[in-house]
Coordinates of C-alpha atoms (C1' of nucleotides) in Angstrom, one line a residue:
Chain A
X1 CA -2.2 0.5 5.5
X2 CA -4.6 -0.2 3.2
X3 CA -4.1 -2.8 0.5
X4 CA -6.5 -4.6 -1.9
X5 CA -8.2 -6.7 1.3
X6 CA -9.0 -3.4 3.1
X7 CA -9.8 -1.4 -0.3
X8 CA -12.0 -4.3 -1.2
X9 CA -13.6 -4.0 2.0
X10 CA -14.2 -0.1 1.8
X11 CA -15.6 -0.6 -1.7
X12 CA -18.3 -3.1 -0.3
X13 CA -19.6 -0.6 2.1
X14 CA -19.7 2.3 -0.1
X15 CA -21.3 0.1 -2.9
X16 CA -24.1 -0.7 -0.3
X17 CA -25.2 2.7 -0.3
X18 CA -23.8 5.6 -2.8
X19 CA -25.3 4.4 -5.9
X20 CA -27.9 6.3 -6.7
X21 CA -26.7 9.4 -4.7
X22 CA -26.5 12.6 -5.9
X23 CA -22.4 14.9 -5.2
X24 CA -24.2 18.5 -4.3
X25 CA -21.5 20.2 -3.1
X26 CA -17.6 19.9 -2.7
X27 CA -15.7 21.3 -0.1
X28 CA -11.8 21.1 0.1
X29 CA -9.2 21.2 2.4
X30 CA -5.6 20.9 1.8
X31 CA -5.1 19.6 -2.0
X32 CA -1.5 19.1 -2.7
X33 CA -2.5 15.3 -3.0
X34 CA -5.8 16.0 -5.5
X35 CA -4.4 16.3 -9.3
X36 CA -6.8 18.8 -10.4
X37 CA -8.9 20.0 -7.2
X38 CA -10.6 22.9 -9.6
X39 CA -11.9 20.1 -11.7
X40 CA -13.3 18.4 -8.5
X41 CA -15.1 21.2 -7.3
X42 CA -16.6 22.4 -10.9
X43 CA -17.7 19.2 -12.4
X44 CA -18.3 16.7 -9.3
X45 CA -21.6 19.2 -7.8
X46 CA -24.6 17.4 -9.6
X47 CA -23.2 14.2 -11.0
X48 CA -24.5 11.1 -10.1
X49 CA -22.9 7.8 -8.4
X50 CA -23.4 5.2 -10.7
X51 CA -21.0 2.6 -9.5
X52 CA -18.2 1.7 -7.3
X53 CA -15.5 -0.6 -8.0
X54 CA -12.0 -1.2 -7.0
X55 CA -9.2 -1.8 -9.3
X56 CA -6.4 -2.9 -7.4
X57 CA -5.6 -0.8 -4.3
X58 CA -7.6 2.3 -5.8
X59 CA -11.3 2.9 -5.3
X60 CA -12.9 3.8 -8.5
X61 CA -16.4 5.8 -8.4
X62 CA -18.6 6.0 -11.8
X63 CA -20.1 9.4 -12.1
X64 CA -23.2 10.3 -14.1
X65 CA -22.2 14.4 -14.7
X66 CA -25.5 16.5 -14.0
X67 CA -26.4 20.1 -14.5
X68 CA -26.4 22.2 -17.9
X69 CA -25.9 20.4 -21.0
X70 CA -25.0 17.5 -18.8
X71 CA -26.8 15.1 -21.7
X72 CA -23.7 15.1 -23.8
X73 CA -21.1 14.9 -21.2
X74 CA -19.3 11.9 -21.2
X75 CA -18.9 9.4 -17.7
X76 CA -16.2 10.5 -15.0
X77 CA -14.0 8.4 -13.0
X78 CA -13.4 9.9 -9.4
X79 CA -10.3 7.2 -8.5
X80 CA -9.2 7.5 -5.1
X81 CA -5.9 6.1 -3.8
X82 CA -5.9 5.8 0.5
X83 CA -1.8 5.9 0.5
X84 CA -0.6 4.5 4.1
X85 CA -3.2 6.7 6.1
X86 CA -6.4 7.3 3.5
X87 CA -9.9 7.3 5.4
X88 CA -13.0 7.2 3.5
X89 CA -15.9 7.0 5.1
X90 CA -19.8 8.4 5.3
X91 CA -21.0 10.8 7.8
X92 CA -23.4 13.1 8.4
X93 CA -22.4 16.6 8.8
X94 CA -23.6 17.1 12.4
X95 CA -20.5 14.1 13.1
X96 CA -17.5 15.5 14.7
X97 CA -14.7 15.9 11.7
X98 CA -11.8 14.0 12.3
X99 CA -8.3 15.9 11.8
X100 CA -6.6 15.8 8.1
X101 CA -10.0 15.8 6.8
X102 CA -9.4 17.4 3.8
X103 CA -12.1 16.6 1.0
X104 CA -16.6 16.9 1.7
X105 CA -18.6 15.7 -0.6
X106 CA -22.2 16.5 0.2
X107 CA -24.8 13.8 -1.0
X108 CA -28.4 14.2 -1.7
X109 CA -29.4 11.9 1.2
X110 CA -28.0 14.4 3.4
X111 CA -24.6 12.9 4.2
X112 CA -21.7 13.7 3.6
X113 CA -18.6 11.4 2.1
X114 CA -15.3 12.1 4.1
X115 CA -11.8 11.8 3.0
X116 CA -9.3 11.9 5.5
X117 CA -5.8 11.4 5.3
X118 CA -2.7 11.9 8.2
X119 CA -0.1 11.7 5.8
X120 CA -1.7 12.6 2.5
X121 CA 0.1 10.0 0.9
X122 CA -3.3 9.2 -0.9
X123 CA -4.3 10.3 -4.2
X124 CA -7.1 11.6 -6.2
X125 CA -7.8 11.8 -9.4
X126 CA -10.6 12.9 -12.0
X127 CA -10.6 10.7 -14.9
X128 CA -12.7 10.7 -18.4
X129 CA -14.4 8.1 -19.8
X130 CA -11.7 8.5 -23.0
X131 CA -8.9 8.1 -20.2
X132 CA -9.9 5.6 -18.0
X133 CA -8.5 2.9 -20.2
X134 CA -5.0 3.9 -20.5
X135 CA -5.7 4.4 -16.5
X136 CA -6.3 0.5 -16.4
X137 CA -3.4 -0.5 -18.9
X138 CA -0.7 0.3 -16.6
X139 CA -1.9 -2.0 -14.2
X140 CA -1.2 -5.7 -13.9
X141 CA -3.5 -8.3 -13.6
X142 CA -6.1 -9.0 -10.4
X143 CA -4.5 -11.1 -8.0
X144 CA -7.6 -13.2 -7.0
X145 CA -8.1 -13.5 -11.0
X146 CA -4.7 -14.4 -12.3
X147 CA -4.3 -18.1 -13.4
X148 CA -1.6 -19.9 -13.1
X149 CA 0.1 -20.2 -16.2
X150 CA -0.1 -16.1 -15.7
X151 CA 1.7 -15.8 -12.5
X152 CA 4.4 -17.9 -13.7
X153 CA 4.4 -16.0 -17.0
X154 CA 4.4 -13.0 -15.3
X155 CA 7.3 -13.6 -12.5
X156 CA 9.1 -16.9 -13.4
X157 CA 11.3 -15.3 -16.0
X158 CA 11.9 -12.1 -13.5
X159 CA 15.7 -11.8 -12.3
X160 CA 14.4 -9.4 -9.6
X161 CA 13.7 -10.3 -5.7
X162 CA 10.3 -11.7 -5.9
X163 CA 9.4 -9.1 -2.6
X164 CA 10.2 -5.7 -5.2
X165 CA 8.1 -7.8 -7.8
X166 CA 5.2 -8.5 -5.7
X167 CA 5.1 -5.0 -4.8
X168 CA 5.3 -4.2 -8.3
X169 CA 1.4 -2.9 -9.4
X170 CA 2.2 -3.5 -12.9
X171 CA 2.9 -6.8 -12.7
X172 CA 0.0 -7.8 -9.8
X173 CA -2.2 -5.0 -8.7
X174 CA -3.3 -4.5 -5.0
X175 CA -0.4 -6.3 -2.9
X176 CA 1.4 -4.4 -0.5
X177 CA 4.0 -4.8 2.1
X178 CA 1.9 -6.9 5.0
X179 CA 0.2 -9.5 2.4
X180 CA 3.4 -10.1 0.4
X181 CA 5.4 -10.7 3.9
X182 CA 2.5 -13.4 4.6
X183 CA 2.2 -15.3 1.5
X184 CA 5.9 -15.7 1.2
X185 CA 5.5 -17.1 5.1
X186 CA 3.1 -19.1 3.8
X187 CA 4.2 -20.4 0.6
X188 CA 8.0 -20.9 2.9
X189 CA 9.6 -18.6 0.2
X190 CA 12.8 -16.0 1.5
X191 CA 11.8 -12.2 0.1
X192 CA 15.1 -11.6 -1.2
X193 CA 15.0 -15.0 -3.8
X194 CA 15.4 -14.0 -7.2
X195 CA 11.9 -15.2 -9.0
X196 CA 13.5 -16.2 -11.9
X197 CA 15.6 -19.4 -9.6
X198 CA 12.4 -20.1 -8.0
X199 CA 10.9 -23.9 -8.6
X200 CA 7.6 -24.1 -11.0
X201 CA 6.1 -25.8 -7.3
X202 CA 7.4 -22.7 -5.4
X203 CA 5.7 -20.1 -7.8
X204 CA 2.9 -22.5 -7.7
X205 CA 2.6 -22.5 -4.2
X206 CA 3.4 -18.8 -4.0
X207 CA 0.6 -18.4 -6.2
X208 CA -2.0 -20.2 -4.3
X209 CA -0.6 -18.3 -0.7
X210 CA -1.7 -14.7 -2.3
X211 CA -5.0 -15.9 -3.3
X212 CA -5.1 -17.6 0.1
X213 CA -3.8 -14.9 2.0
X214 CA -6.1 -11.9 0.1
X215 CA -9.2 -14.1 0.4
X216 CA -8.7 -14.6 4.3
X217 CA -8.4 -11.0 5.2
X218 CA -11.1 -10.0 3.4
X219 CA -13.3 -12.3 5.3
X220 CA -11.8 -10.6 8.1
X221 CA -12.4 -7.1 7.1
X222 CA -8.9 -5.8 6.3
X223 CA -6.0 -5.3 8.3
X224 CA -6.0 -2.3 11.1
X225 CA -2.5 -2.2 12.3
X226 CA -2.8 2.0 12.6
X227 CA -5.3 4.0 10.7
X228 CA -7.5 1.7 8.3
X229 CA -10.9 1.6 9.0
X230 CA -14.0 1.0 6.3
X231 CA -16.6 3.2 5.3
X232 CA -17.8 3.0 8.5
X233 CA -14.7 4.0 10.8
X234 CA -14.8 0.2 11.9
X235 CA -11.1 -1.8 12.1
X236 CA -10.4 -4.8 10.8
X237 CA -9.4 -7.9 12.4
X238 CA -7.2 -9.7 10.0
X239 CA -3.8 -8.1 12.0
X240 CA -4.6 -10.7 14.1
X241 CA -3.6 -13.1 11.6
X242 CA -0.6 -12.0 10.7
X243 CA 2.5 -14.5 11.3
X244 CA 5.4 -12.9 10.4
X245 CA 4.1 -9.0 9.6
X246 CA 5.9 -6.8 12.6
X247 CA 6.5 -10.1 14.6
X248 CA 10.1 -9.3 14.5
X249 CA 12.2 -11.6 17.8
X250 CA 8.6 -13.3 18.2
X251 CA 8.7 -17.2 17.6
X252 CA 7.7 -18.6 14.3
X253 CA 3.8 -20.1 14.3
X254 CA 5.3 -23.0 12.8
X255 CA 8.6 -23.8 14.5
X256 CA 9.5 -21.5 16.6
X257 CA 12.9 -20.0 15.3
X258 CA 12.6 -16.1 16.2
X259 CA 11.2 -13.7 13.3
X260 CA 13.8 -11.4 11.4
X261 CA 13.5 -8.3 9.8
X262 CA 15.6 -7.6 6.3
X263 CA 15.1 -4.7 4.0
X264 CA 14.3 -5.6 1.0
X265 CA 13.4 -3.7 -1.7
X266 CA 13.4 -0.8 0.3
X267 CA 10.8 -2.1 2.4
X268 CA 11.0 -3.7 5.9
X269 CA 10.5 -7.8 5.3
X270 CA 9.5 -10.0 8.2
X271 CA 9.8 -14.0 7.3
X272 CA 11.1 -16.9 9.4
X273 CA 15.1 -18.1 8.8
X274 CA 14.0 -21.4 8.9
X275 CA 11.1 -21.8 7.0
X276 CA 12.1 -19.5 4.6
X277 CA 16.0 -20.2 3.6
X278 CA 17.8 -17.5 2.4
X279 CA 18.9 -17.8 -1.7
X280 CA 22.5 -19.6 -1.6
X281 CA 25.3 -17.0 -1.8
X282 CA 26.0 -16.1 -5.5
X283 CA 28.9 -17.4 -7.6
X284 CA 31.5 -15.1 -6.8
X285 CA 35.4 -14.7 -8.0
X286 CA 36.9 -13.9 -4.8
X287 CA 35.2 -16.8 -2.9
X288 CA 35.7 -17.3 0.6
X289 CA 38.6 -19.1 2.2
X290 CA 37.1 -21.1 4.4
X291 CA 39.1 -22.8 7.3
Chain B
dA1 C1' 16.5 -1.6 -19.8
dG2 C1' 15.9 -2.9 -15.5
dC3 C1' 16.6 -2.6 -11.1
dT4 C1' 17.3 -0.2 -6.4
dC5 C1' 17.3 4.0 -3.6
dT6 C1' 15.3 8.4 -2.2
dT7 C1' 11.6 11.5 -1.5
dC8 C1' 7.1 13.1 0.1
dC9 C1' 4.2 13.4 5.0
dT10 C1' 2.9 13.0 10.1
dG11 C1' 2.8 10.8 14.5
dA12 C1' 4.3 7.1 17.5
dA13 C1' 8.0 5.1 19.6
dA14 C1' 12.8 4.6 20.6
dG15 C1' 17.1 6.8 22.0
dC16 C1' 19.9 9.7 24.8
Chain C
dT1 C1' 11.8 13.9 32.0
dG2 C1' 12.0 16.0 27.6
dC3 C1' 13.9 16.8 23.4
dT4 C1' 15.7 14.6 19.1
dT5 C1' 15.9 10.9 15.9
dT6 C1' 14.1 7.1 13.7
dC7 C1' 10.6 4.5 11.5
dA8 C1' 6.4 3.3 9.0
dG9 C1' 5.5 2.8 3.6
dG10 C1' 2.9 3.5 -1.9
dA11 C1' 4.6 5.0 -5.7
dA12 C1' 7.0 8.6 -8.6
dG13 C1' 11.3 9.9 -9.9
dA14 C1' 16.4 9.8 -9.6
dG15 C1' 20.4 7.3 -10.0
dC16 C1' 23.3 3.3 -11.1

DNA sequence: AGCTCTTCCTGAAAGC
DNA sequence: TGCTTTCAGGAAGAGC
Protein backbone atom coordinates (compact mmCIF):
# COMPACT_ATOMS: atom_id res chain seq x y z
CA UNK A 1 0.00 0.00 0.00
CA UNK A 2 1.51 2.97 -0.93
CA UNK A 3 2.84 5.35 1.63
CA UNK A 4 5.16 8.37 1.43
CA UNK A 5 8.46 5.87 0.58
CA UNK A 6 6.47 4.33 -2.43
CA UNK A 7 4.71 7.84 -3.41
CA UNK A 8 8.13 9.39 -3.19
CA UNK A 9 9.42 6.85 -5.38
CA UNK A 10 6.50 7.14 -8.09
CA UNK A 11 7.07 10.95 -8.03
CA UNK A 12 10.87 10.40 -9.00
CA UNK A 13 9.93 8.46 -12.03
CA UNK A 14 7.28 10.66 -13.24
CA UNK A 15 9.43 13.80 -12.50
CA UNK A 16 12.17 12.14 -14.91
CA UNK A 17 10.07 12.48 -17.71
CA UNK A 18 6.46 14.44 -17.71
CA UNK A 19 7.70 17.81 -17.38
CA UNK A 20 7.45 19.42 -20.28
CA UNK A 21 4.58 17.09 -21.70
CA UNK A 22 1.70 18.19 -23.11
CA UNK A 23 -2.29 16.32 -21.47
CA UNK A 24 -4.10 16.02 -25.15
CA UNK A 25 -6.74 14.06 -24.39
CA UNK A 26 -8.62 12.50 -21.30
CA UNK A 27 -10.32 9.41 -21.33
CA UNK A 28 -12.35 8.07 -18.20
CA UNK A 29 -13.47 4.99 -16.80
CA UNK A 30 -15.32 4.59 -13.76
CA UNK A 31 -15.15 7.98 -11.65
CA UNK A 32 -16.99 7.56 -8.39
CA UNK A 33 -13.28 8.14 -6.88
CA UNK A 34 -12.50 11.57 -9.15
CA UNK A 35 -14.21 14.71 -7.38
CA UNK A 36 -15.14 16.50 -10.43
CA UNK A 37 -14.40 14.09 -13.52
CA UNK A 38 -16.19 16.88 -15.95
CA UNK A 39 -13.54 19.34 -14.78
CA UNK A 40 -10.82 16.72 -15.68
CA UNK A 41 -11.90 16.10 -19.04
CA UNK A 42 -12.68 19.99 -19.94
CA UNK A 43 -9.73 21.70 -18.55
CA UNK A 44 -6.75 18.97 -18.33
CA UNK A 45 -6.74 18.52 -22.73
CA UNK A 46 -3.96 21.18 -23.56
CA UNK A 47 -2.38 22.06 -20.26
CA UNK A 48 1.06 21.58 -19.63
CA UNK A 49 3.15 19.47 -16.91
CA UNK A 50 5.15 21.87 -15.24
CA UNK A 51 6.14 19.95 -12.11
CA UNK A 52 5.66 17.08 -10.02
CA UNK A 53 5.93 16.95 -6.35
CA UNK A 54 4.62 14.87 -3.59
CA UNK A 55 3.12 16.21 -0.54
CA UNK A 56 2.79 13.53 1.85
CA UNK A 57 1.21 10.36 0.43
CA UNK A 58 -0.46 12.40 -2.46
CA UNK A 59 1.20 13.02 -5.83
CA UNK A 60 0.81 16.61 -6.85
CA UNK A 61 1.16 17.50 -10.66
CA UNK A 62 1.59 21.49 -11.75
CA UNK A 63 -0.39 22.15 -14.79
CA UNK A 64 0.29 25.08 -17.21
CA UNK A 65 -3.69 25.31 -18.73
CA UNK A 66 -3.43 25.58 -22.65
CA UNK A 67 -5.93 26.36 -25.33
CA UNK A 68 -8.25 29.60 -25.73
CA UNK A 69 -7.63 32.39 -23.53
CA UNK A 70 -5.42 30.06 -21.72
CA UNK A 71 -2.97 33.40 -20.95
CA UNK A 72 -5.11 34.37 -18.02
CA UNK A 73 -5.93 31.19 -16.53
CA UNK A 74 -4.47 30.64 -13.34
CA UNK A 75 -2.03 27.21 -12.50
CA UNK A 76 -3.98 23.82 -11.75
CA UNK A 77 -3.09 21.21 -9.22
CA UNK A 78 -4.08 17.61 -10.53
CA UNK A 79 -3.36 15.75 -6.80
CA UNK A 80 -3.69 12.23 -6.92
CA UNK A 81 -4.16 10.02 -3.94
CA UNK A 82 -3.09 5.83 -4.75
CA UNK A 83 -5.45 4.65 -1.67
CA UNK A 84 -4.45 0.86 -0.79
CA UNK A 85 -4.36 -0.25 -4.56
CA UNK A 86 -3.54 3.15 -6.81
CA UNK A 87 -1.23 2.42 -9.99
CA UNK A 88 0.22 5.21 -11.88
CA UNK A 89 2.32 4.53 -14.39
CA UNK A 90 3.37 5.49 -18.22
CA UNK A 91 2.55 3.46 -21.17
CA UNK A 92 2.10 3.62 -24.49
CA UNK A 93 -1.17 2.95 -25.86
CA UNK A 94 -0.34 -0.07 -27.99
CA UNK A 95 0.52 -1.68 -24.05
CA UNK A 96 -1.96 -4.14 -22.88
CA UNK A 97 -4.41 -2.18 -20.26
CA UNK A 98 -4.39 -3.57 -17.01
CA UNK A 99 -7.98 -4.21 -15.30
CA UNK A 100 -9.50 -1.21 -13.04
CA UNK A 101 -7.80 1.11 -15.37
CA UNK A 102 -9.99 3.82 -15.06
CA UNK A 103 -8.31 7.28 -16.05
CA UNK A 104 -5.96 8.00 -19.82
CA UNK A 105 -4.27 10.80 -20.13
CA UNK A 106 -2.80 11.07 -23.58
CA UNK A 107 0.64 12.98 -23.71
CA UNK A 108 2.17 14.76 -26.56
CA UNK A 109 5.13 12.37 -26.73
CA UNK A 110 2.73 9.77 -27.60
CA UNK A 111 2.21 7.96 -24.27
CA UNK A 112 -0.17 7.70 -22.38
CA UNK A 113 -0.29 8.18 -18.26
CA UNK A 114 -2.34 5.29 -16.65
CA UNK A 115 -4.22 5.26 -13.49
CA UNK A 116 -5.26 2.10 -12.20
CA UNK A 117 -6.91 1.29 -9.13
CA UNK A 118 -8.44 -2.42 -7.75
CA UNK A 119 -10.17 -0.89 -5.06
CA UNK A 120 -10.64 2.70 -6.06
CA UNK A 121 -9.80 3.73 -2.74
CA UNK A 122 -7.61 6.46 -4.44
CA UNK A 123 -8.50 9.82 -5.00
CA UNK A 124 -8.35 12.59 -7.49
CA UNK A 125 -8.70 15.88 -7.31
CA UNK A 126 -8.49 19.21 -9.47
CA UNK A 127 -7.18 22.03 -7.50
CA UNK A 128 -6.69 25.91 -8.26
CA UNK A 129 -3.90 27.84 -7.73
CA UNK A 130 -6.20 30.02 -5.11
CA UNK A 131 -6.99 26.53 -3.37
CA UNK A 132 -4.08 24.74 -3.22
CA UNK A 133 -3.04 26.39 0.00
CA UNK A 134 -5.86 25.66 2.16
CA UNK A 135 -5.17 22.01 0.34
CA UNK A 136 -1.59 22.10 2.14
CA UNK A 137 -2.85 23.62 5.62
CA UNK A 138 -4.63 20.57 6.64
CA UNK A 139 -1.61 18.65 6.45
CA UNK A 140 1.03 18.18 9.11
CA UNK A 141 4.42 18.57 8.78
CA UNK A 142 7.04 16.30 6.43
CA UNK A 143 8.31 13.56 8.23
CA UNK A 144 11.86 13.53 6.84
CA UNK A 145 11.74 17.50 7.60
CA UNK A 146 10.33 17.71 11.09
CA UNK A 147 12.91 18.70 13.82
CA UNK A 148 12.89 17.51 16.93
CA UNK A 149 11.63 19.96 19.17
CA UNK A 150 8.49 19.54 16.44
CA UNK A 151 7.87 16.03 16.92
CA UNK A 152 7.85 16.36 20.50
CA UNK A 153 5.71 19.43 20.24
CA UNK A 154 3.54 17.85 18.02
CA UNK A 155 2.94 14.28 19.94
CA UNK A 156 4.48 14.57 23.52
CA UNK A 157 1.44 16.36 24.91
CA UNK A 158 -0.97 13.88 22.87
CA UNK A 159 -3.17 11.55 25.28
CA UNK A 160 -3.93 9.35 22.23
CA UNK A 161 -2.06 5.91 21.32
CA UNK A 162 0.94 7.08 19.57
CA UNK A 163 -0.09 4.19 16.51
CA UNK A 164 -3.78 6.42 15.79
CA UNK A 165 -1.36 9.55 16.06
CA UNK A 166 1.21 8.47 13.72
CA UNK A 167 -1.47 7.57 11.33
CA UNK A 168 -2.82 10.93 11.84
CA UNK A 169 -1.95 13.14 8.39
CA UNK A 170 -2.50 16.20 10.16
CA UNK A 171 -0.19 15.76 12.63
CA UNK A 172 2.79 13.90 10.28
CA UNK A 173 1.89 13.50 6.64
CA UNK A 174 2.85 10.38 4.59
CA UNK A 175 2.96 7.49 7.38
CA UNK A 176 0.91 4.63 7.10
CA UNK A 177 0.22 1.32 8.67
CA UNK A 178 3.64 -0.81 7.61
CA UNK A 179 6.23 2.22 8.38
CA UNK A 180 4.58 3.21 11.77
CA UNK A 181 4.58 -0.70 12.75
CA UNK A 182 8.48 -0.60 11.94
CA UNK A 183 9.69 2.48 13.58
CA UNK A 184 7.80 1.70 16.74
CA UNK A 185 9.89 -1.95 16.27
CA UNK A 186 12.65 0.04 15.89
CA UNK A 187 12.51 2.74 18.35
CA UNK A 188 11.23 -0.57 20.95
CA UNK A 189 7.94 1.53 21.57
CA UNK A 190 4.30 -0.74 22.17
CA UNK A 191 1.47 0.88 19.53
CA UNK A 192 -1.02 1.17 22.06
CA UNK A 193 1.33 3.64 24.55
CA UNK A 194 -0.30 6.77 25.20
CA UNK A 195 2.25 9.61 23.59
CA UNK A 196 1.68 11.86 26.12
CA UNK A 197 3.49 8.97 29.06
CA UNK A 198 6.17 8.42 26.58
CA UNK A 199 9.97 9.53 27.78
CA UNK A 200 11.58 12.83 25.99
CA UNK A 201 14.42 9.75 24.89
CA UNK A 202 11.47 7.49 23.63
CA UNK A 203 9.94 10.34 21.44
CA UNK A 204 13.47 11.09 20.55
CA UNK A 205 14.26 7.80 19.46
CA UNK A 206 10.86 7.42 17.93
CA UNK A 207 11.71 10.29 16.00
CA UNK A 208 14.89 9.33 14.65
CA UNK A 209 13.19 5.46 13.71
CA UNK A 210 10.69 7.30 11.15
CA UNK A 211 13.25 9.27 9.55
CA UNK A 212 15.33 6.07 9.61
CA UNK A 213 12.79 3.89 8.60
CA UNK A 214 11.23 6.32 5.51
CA UNK A 215 14.85 7.01 4.39
CA UNK A 216 15.67 3.13 4.09
CA UNK A 217 12.69 2.17 1.99
CA UNK A 218 13.08 4.74 -0.23
CA UNK A 219 16.52 3.61 -1.11
CA UNK A 220 14.77 0.45 -1.61
CA UNK A 221 12.13 1.59 -3.89
CA UNK A 222 9.01 1.27 -1.69
CA UNK A 223 7.28 -1.48 -0.25
CA UNK A 224 5.39 -4.20 -2.69
CA UNK A 225 3.53 -6.42 -0.38
CA UNK A 226 0.40 -6.60 -3.14
CA UNK A 227 -0.18 -4.02 -5.78
CA UNK A 228 2.49 -1.08 -5.52
CA UNK A 229 4.55 -0.69 -8.30
CA UNK A 230 6.28 2.83 -9.68
CA UNK A 231 5.81 4.57 -12.70
CA UNK A 232 7.23 1.91 -14.31
CA UNK A 233 5.04 -1.30 -13.09
CA UNK A 234 8.43 -2.30 -11.15
CA UNK A 235 8.01 -3.59 -7.25
CA UNK A 236 9.83 -2.56 -4.59
CA UNK A 237 12.03 -4.36 -2.36
CA UNK A 238 11.85 -2.80 0.96
CA UNK A 239 9.00 -5.75 2.13
CA UNK A 240 11.97 -7.43 2.56
CA UNK A 241 12.94 -5.32 5.36
CA UNK A 242 10.21 -5.44 7.24
CA UNK A 243 10.57 -6.92 10.95
CA UNK A 244 7.53 -6.91 12.45
CA UNK A 245 4.97 -5.83 9.37
CA UNK A 246 2.70 -9.23 8.77
CA UNK A 247 5.41 -11.29 10.67
CA UNK A 248 2.71 -12.26 13.01
CA UNK A 249 3.99 -16.01 15.11
CA UNK A 250 7.45 -15.33 13.33
CA UNK A 251 10.45 -14.82 15.73
CA UNK A 252 11.56 -11.36 16.66
CA UNK A 253 14.97 -10.16 14.48
CA UNK A 254 16.19 -9.20 17.77
CA UNK A 255 15.32 -11.86 20.31
CA UNK A 256 13.31 -14.07 19.15
CA UNK A 257 10.00 -13.91 21.24
CA UNK A 258 7.13 -14.68 18.44
CA UNK A 259 5.42 -11.45 16.74
CA UNK A 260 1.82 -10.48 17.84
CA UNK A 261 -0.90 -8.84 16.20
CA UNK A 262 -3.18 -6.12 18.23
CA UNK A 263 -5.69 -3.78 16.73
CA UNK A 264 -5.06 -0.71 17.34
CA UNK A 265 -6.64 2.17 16.25
CA UNK A 266 -8.55 0.26 14.07
CA UNK A 267 -5.71 -0.99 12.31
CA UNK A 268 -3.86 -4.40 12.46
CA UNK A 269 -0.42 -3.60 14.68
CA UNK A 270 2.47 -6.08 14.42
CA UNK A 271 5.37 -5.33 17.32
CA UNK A 272 7.34 -7.73 19.47
CA UNK A 273 6.03 -8.32 23.40
CA UNK A 274 9.36 -8.12 24.47
CA UNK A 275 10.94 -5.43 22.95
CA UNK A 276 8.05 -3.47 22.92
CA UNK A 277 6.34 -3.68 26.62
CA UNK A 278 2.91 -3.12 26.76
CA UNK A 279 1.77 0.45 28.75
CA UNK A 280 1.27 -0.66 32.52
CA UNK A 281 -2.38 -1.39 33.22
CA UNK A 282 -4.23 1.94 34.19
CA UNK A 283 -5.15 3.03 37.69
CA UNK A 284 -8.38 1.55 38.16
CA UNK A 285 -11.04 1.53 41.18
CA UNK A 286 -11.90 -2.04 41.12
CA UNK A 287 -8.33 -3.34 41.06
CA UNK A 288 -7.57 -6.80 40.90
CA UNK A 289 -7.44 -9.22 43.77
CA UNK A 290 -4.56 -10.82 43.28
CA UNK A 291 -3.79 -14.21 45.05
C1' DA B 1 -13.22 18.48 21.89
C1' DG B 2 -11.04 14.56 21.09
C1' DC B 3 -10.93 10.17 20.35
C1' DT B 4 -12.48 5.39 18.35
C1' DC B 5 -15.27 2.80 15.21
C1' DT B 6 -17.55 2.06 10.72
C1' DT B 7 -17.80 2.52 5.90
C1' DC B 8 -16.32 2.37 1.11
C1' DC B 9 -14.09 -1.43 -2.51
C1' DT B 10 -12.11 -5.91 -4.55
C1' DG B 11 -9.52 -10.08 -4.46
C1' DA B 12 -6.85 -13.41 -1.83
C1' DA B 13 -6.95 -16.54 1.70
C1' DA B 14 -9.01 -18.89 5.40
C1' DG B 15 -12.91 -21.53 7.14
C1' DC B 16 -16.36 -25.09 6.96
C1' DT C 1 -14.00 -29.50 -3.55
C1' DG C 2 -16.56 -25.42 -3.58
C1' DC C 3 -19.02 -21.95 -1.55
C1' DT C 4 -19.04 -18.36 2.20
C1' DT C 5 -16.71 -15.45 5.32
C1' DT C 6 -12.94 -12.71 6.70
C1' DC C 7 -9.36 -9.64 6.04
C1' DA C 8 -6.48 -5.94 4.10
C1' DG C 9 -6.52 -0.49 5.03
C1' DG C 10 -6.61 5.45 3.97
C1' DA C 11 -9.47 8.64 5.32
C1' DA C 12 -14.20 10.62 5.73
C1' DG C 13 -17.90 10.62 8.66
C1' DA C 14 -20.58 8.77 12.57
C1' DG C 15 -20.83 7.93 17.26
C1' DC C 16 -19.45 8.13 22.08
Amino acid sequence: MPELPEVETVVRGLRASLPGRIILDVRLGKTDFIDDPVALAEQLPGARIADISRLGKFVCMELVPGGPAASSEARLHLIVHLGMTGQLTTRHPADPVAPHTHVFFALDDGRELRYTDIRRFGRILLIPESRIAVFRGRLGSEPLETTLEEFRARFGLRRARIKALLLDQGLLRGVGNIYADESLFRARIHPARIAARLTQTQLATLHRAVREVLTAAIRLRGSSISDYVDSDGNRGEFQRRHRVYRREGKPCVRCGEKIRRVIVAGRSSYFCPRCQPPPRAQKSRHPVKRT
